[in-house]
Short mmCIF file of C-alpha atoms in Angstrom, two decimals:
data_model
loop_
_atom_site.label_atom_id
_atom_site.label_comp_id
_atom_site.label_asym_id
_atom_site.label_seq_id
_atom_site.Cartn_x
_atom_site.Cartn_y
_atom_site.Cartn_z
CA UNK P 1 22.75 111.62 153.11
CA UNK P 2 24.39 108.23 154.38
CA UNK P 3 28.40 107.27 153.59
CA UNK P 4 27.95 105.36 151.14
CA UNK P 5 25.45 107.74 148.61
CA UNK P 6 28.01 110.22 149.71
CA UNK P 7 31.06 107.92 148.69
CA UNK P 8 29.97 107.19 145.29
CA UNK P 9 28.96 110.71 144.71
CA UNK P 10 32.53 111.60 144.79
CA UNK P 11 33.55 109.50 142.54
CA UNK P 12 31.45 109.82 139.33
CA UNK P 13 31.96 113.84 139.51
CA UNK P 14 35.67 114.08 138.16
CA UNK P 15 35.16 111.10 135.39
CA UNK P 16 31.63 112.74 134.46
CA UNK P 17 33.90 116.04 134.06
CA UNK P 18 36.14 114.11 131.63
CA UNK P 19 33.27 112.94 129.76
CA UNK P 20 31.87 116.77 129.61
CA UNK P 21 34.80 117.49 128.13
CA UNK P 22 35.04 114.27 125.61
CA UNK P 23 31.52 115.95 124.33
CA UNK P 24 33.13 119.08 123.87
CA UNK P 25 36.05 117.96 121.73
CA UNK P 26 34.87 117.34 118.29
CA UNK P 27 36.56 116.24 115.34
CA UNK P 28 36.65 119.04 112.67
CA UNK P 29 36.15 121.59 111.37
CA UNK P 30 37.79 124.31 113.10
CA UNK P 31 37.52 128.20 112.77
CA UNK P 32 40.61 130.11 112.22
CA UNK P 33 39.11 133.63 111.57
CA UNK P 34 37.20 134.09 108.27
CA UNK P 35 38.43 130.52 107.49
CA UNK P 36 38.07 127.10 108.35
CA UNK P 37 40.15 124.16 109.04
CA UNK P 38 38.16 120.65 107.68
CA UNK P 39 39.16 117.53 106.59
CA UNK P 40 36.41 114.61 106.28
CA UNK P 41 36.97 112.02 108.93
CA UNK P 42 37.23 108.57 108.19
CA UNK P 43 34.22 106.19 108.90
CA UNK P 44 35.96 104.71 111.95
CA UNK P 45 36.42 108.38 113.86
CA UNK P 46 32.73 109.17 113.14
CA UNK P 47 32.30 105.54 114.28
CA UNK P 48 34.18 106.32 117.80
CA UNK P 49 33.18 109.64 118.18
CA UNK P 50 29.18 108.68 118.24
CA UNK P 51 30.07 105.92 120.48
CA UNK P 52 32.19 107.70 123.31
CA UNK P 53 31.01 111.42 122.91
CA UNK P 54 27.49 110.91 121.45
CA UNK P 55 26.77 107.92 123.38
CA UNK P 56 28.53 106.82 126.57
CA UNK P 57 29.69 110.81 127.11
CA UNK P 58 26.22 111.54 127.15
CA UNK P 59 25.18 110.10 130.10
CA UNK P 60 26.89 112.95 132.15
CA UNK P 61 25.06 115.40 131.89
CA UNK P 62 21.81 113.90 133.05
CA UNK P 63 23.77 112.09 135.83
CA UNK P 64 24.95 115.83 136.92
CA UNK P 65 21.26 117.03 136.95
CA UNK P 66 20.14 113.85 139.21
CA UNK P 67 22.42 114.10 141.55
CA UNK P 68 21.79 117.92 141.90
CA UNK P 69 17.94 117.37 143.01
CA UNK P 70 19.21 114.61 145.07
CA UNK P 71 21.68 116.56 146.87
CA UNK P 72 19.17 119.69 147.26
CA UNK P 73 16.07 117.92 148.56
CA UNK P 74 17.93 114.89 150.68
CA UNK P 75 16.78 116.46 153.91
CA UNK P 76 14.71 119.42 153.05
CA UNK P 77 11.77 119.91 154.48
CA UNK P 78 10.00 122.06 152.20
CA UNK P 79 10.35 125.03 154.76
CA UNK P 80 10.74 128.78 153.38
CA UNK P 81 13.63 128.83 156.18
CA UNK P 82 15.63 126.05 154.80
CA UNK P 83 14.95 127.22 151.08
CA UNK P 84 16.17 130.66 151.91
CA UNK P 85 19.23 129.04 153.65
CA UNK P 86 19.97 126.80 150.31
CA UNK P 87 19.27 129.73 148.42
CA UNK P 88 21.64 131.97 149.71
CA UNK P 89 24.43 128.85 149.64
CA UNK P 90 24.44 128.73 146.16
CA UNK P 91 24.72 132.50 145.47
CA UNK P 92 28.41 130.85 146.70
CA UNK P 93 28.28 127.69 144.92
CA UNK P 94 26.50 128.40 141.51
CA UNK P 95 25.98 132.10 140.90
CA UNK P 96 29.15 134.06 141.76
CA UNK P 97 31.68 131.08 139.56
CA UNK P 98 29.13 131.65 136.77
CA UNK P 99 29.69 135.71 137.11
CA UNK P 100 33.02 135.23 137.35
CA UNK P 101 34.27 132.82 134.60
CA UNK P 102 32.10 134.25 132.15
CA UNK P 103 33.40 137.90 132.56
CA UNK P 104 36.66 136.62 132.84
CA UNK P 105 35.93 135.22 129.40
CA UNK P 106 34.18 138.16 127.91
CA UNK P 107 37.24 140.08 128.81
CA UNK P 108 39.90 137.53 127.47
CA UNK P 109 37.58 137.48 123.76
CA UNK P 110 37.64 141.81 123.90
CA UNK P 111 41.53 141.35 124.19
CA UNK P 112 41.96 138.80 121.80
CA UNK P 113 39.50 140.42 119.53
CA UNK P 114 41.34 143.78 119.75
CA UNK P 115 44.82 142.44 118.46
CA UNK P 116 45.31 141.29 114.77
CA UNK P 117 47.64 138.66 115.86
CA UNK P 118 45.18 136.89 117.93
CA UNK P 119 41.74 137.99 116.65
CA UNK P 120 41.12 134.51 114.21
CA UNK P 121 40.99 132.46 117.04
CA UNK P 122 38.13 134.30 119.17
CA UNK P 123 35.25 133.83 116.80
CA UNK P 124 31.92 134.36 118.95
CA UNK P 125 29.19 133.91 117.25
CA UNK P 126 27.78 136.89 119.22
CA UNK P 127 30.18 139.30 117.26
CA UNK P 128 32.53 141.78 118.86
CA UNK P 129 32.85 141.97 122.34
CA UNK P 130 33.31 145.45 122.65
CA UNK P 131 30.41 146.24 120.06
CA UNK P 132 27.77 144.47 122.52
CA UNK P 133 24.91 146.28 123.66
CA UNK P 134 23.75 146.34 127.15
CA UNK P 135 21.40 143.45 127.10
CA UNK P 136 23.64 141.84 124.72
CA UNK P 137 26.16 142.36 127.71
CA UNK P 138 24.29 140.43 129.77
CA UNK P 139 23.25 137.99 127.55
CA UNK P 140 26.31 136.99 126.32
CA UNK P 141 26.77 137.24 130.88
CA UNK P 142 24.23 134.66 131.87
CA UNK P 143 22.51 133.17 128.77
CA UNK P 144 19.32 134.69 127.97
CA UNK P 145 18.08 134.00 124.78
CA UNK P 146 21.52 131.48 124.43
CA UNK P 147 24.15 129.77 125.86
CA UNK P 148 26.49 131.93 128.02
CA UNK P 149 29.71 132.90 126.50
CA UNK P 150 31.55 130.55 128.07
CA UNK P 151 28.77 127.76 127.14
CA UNK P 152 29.15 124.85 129.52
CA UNK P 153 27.50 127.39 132.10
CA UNK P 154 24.37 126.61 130.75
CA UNK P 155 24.38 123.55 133.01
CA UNK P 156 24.89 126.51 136.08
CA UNK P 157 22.18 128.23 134.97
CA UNK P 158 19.38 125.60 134.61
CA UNK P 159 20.72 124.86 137.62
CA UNK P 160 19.57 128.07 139.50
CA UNK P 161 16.60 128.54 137.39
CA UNK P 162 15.45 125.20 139.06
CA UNK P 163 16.59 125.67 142.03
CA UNK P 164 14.21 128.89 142.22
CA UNK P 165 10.74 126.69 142.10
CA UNK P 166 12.67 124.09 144.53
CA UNK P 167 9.11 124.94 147.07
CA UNK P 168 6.79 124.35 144.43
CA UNK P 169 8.22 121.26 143.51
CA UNK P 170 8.64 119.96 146.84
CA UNK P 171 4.97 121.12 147.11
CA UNK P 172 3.93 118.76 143.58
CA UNK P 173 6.02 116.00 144.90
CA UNK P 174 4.88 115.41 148.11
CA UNK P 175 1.33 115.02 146.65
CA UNK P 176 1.83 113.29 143.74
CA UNK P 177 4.11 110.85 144.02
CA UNK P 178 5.99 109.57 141.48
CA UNK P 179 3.74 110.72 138.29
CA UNK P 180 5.19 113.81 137.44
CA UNK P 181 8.98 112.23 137.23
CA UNK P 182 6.84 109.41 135.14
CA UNK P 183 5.62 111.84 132.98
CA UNK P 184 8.48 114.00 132.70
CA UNK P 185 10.69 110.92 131.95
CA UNK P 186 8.29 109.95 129.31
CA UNK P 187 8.36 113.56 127.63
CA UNK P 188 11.76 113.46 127.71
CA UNK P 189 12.41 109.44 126.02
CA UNK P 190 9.34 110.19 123.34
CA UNK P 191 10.09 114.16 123.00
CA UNK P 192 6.42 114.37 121.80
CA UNK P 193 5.78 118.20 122.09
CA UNK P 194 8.27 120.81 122.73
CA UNK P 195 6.98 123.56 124.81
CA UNK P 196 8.90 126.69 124.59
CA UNK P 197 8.82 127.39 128.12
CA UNK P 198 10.92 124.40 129.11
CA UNK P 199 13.75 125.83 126.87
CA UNK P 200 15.51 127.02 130.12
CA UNK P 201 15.60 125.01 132.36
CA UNK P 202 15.68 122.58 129.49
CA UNK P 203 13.79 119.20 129.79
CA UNK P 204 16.97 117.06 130.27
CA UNK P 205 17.92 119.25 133.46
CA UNK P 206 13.88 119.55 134.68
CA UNK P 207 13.22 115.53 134.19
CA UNK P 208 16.66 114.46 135.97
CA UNK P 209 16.87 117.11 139.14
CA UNK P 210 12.97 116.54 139.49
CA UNK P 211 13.96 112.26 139.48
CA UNK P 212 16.78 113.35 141.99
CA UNK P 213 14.65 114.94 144.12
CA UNK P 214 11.82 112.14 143.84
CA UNK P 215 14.27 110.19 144.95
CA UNK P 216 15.93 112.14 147.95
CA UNK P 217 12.56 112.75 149.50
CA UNK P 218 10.68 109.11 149.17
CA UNK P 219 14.57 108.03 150.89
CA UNK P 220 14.89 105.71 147.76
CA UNK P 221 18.61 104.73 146.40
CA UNK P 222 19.93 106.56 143.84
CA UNK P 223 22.83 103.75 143.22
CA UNK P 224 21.53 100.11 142.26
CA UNK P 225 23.21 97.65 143.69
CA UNK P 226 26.12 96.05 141.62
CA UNK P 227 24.71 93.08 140.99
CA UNK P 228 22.56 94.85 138.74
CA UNK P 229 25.51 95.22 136.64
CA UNK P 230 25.15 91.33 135.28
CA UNK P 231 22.23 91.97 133.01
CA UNK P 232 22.80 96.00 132.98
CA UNK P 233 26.32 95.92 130.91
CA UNK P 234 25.34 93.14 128.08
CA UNK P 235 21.80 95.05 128.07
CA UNK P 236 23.53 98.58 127.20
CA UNK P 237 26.16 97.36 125.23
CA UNK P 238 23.52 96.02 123.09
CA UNK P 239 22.19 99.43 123.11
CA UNK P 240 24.74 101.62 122.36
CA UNK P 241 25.80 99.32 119.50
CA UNK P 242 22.23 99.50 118.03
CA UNK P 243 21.93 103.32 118.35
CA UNK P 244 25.13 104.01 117.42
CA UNK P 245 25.32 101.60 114.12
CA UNK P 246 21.81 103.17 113.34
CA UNK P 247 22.75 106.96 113.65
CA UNK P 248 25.92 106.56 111.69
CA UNK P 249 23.91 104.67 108.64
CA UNK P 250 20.47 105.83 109.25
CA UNK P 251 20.72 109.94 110.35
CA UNK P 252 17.60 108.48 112.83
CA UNK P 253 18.16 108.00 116.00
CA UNK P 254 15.16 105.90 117.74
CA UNK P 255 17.19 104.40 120.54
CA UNK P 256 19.61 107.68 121.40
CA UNK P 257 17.59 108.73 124.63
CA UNK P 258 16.57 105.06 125.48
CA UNK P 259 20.23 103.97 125.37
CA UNK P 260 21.45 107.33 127.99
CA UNK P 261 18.88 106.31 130.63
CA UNK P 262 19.78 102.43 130.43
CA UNK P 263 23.29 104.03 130.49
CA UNK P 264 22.67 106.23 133.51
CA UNK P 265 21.61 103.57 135.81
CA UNK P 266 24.56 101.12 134.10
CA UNK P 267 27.49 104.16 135.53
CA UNK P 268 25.42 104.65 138.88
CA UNK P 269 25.85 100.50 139.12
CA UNK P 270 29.19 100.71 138.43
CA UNK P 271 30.41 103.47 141.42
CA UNK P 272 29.98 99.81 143.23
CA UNK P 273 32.92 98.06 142.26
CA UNK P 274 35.04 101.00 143.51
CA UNK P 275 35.67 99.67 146.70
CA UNK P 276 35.53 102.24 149.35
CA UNK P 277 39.49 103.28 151.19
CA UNK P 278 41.03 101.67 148.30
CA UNK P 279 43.90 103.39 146.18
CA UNK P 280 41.57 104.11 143.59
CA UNK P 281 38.58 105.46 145.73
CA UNK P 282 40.80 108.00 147.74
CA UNK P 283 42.42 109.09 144.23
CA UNK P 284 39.10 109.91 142.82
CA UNK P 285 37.72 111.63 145.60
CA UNK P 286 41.04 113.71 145.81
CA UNK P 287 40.25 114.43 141.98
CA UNK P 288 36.66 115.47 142.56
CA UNK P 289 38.08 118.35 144.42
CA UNK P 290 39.14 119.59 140.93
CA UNK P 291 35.94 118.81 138.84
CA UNK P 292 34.44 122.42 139.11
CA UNK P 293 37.61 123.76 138.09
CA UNK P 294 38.10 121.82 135.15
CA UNK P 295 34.81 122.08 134.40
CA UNK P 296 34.41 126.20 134.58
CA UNK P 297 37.95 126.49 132.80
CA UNK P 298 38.05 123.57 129.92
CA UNK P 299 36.36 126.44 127.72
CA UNK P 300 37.06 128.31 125.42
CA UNK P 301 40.43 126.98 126.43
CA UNK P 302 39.80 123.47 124.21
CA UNK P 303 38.71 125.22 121.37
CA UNK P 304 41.54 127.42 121.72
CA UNK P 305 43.81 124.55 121.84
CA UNK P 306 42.08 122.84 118.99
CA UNK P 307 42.93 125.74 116.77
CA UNK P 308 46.39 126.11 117.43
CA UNK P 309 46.71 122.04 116.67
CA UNK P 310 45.13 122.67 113.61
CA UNK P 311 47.74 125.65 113.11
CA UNK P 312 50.68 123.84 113.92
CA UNK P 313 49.95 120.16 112.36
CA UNK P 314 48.46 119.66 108.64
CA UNK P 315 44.91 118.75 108.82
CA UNK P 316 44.57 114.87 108.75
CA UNK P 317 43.25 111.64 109.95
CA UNK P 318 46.10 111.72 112.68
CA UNK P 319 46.04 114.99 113.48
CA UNK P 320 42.06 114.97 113.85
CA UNK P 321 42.52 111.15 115.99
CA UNK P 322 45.31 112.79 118.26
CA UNK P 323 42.87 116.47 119.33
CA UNK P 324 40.39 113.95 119.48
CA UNK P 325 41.36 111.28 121.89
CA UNK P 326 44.46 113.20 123.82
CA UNK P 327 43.00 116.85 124.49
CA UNK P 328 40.59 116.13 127.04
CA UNK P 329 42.84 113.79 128.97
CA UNK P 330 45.56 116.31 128.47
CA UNK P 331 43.49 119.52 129.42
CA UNK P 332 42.14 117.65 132.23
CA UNK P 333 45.13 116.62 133.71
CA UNK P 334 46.92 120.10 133.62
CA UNK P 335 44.00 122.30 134.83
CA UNK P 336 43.46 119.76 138.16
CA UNK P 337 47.64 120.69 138.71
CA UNK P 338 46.60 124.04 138.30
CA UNK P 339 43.52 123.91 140.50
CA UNK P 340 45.97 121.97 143.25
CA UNK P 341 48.17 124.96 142.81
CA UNK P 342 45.82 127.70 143.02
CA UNK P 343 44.19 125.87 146.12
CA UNK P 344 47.85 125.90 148.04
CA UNK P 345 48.78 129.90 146.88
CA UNK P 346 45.65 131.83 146.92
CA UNK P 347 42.86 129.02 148.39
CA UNK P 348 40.37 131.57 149.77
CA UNK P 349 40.17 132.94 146.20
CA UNK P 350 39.99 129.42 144.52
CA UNK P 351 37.52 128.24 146.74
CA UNK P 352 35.19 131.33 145.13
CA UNK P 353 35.54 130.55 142.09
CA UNK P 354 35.20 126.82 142.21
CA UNK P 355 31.69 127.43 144.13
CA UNK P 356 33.07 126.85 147.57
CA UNK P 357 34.69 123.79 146.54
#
């Protein structure tokens, strides 16, 4: 991978972490044991919150997934040898920070299920912790037949799952071309069947890695150039404003997947006008250090968080504005001091359970 690809990687990863999290932090209601914390919010939060979570937010995730097949298959060779090699490296990077986090979170819900004091704030829809059977265990571990308990990790594990058939694809690829990211992309905009089998990986993370690695091994760009960015911004503004003015009215949502992918090329334009050594390019690269981190400990920790705002402050329109628009930011900010902490006491263990990071 050249400088540059490599340069603009770095910084989308901490902002697309910050976005995660923005799609994670919903306005109401919240749980407080048998109960629950709602009050209707106003016209102009739904408004914002289907604009920046449920629309520009949700260009992230895909982003993540294309730049995973990029990074796997820019360079591979389709060899067993060099598949076992990746293979093993992300036992490191992917497998052991999903083990970890999520029993580290399993145990933390047992706890806080155990005590009366803290036991309304570690609803899992699950149930108990300590009533789990074995293959609820490990359900509630990795994500079987649902998300992990610690749910962003299902991004980890469709991951791995496609990481598994990386041969096979490589295989497809090389002798078909472009037609089966076509197709995929196509299934994915149009959602015209929805085959069971594609629940995990799910077709977002299948259609974007397999783009990725289209991309990586025909030694095509994954960034547009800049200039793209004169009839890209006016073209998803347009967009956004459409799909988001027709989901709030309509319940439909026609342009929602059209508007992410015009979106997704729109951020990848924009890594351009980050000008590479300047104060703002070394900051975010310093920052994407921390995205993993933030990223395997933002939950439950938010929803935590949520709930004891909710606690503390009488439900409103400012109270649901201020979780809103100043917990991610806030979360963000304190877990990347934390990571920068860990990294200087204990770095061999935080570079475990960041994935090697």
């Amino acid at each position: 991978m050249d400088e540059a690809t490599s340069h603009r990687v770095k910084l989308l990863r901490f902002p697309l972490i910050l976005l995660v999290l923005y799609i994670h932090c919903y306005l109401a209601p919240v749980r407080l044991g048998s109960s629950t914390v709602a009050v209707a919010p106003a016209m102009w939060l739904i408004t914002l919150q289907a604009a920046w979570s449920n629309g520009f937010a949700r260009t992230a995730v895909p982003l993540f997934f294309l730049m995973s097949g990029y990074l796997y298959f820019v360079g591979f060779d389709g060899s067993f040898a060099a598949y076992r090699t990746k293979t093993v490296r992300r036992i490191g990077t992917l497998l052991i920070p999903l083990l970890f986090w999520n029993l580290l979170i399993i145990a933390l819900f047992a706890l806080g299920q155990s005590l009366p004091a803290t036991a309304g704030y570690f609803n899992a829809d699950n149930g108990p912790m300590l009533a789990l059977t074995p293959f609820g265990f490990v359900d509630t571990l990795i994500g079987i037949t649902h998300f992990p308990l610690a749910y962003q990790f299902w991004f980890i594990r469709d991951l791995m799952v496609i990481a598994v058939f990386a041969l096979p694809l490589h295989w497809l690829l090389k002798r078909t071309g472009p037609t089966i990211p076509t197709l995929l992309l196509v299934w994915w905009l149009f959602h015209p069947l929805h085959m069971p089998f594609l629940t995990v990986p799910s077709l977002e993370a299948t259609t974007y890695f397999t783009i990725g690695a289209w991309l990586a091994m025909t030694a095509r760009p994954m960034f547009p150039p800049v200039v793209w960015l004169r009839w890209l911004a006016p073209l998803y503004l347009t967009l956004l404003a459409s799909d988001v003015a027709i989901r709030t009215f309509t319940g439909r949502q026609p342009l929602f997947s059209i508007t992410i992918l015009v979106g997704i090329v729109f951020v990848l334009a924009l890594t351009g006008l980050v000008r590479a050594g300047s104060r703002m390019s070394r900051a975010l690269a310093t920052l994407s250090l921390a995205s993993f981190f933030v990223f395997a400990a933002h939950e439950p920790l938010m929803t935590l968080c949520r709930k004891l705002i909710y606690r503390a402050l009488p439900a409103s329109q400012a109270t649901i504005f201020t979780a809103y628009a100043l917990l991610p930011l806030v979360l963000a900010g304190a877990l990347t001091l934390v990571y920068f902490g860990l990294r200087r006491i204990v770095p061999r263990f935080t570079a475990i359970i960041s994935g090697g990071r």
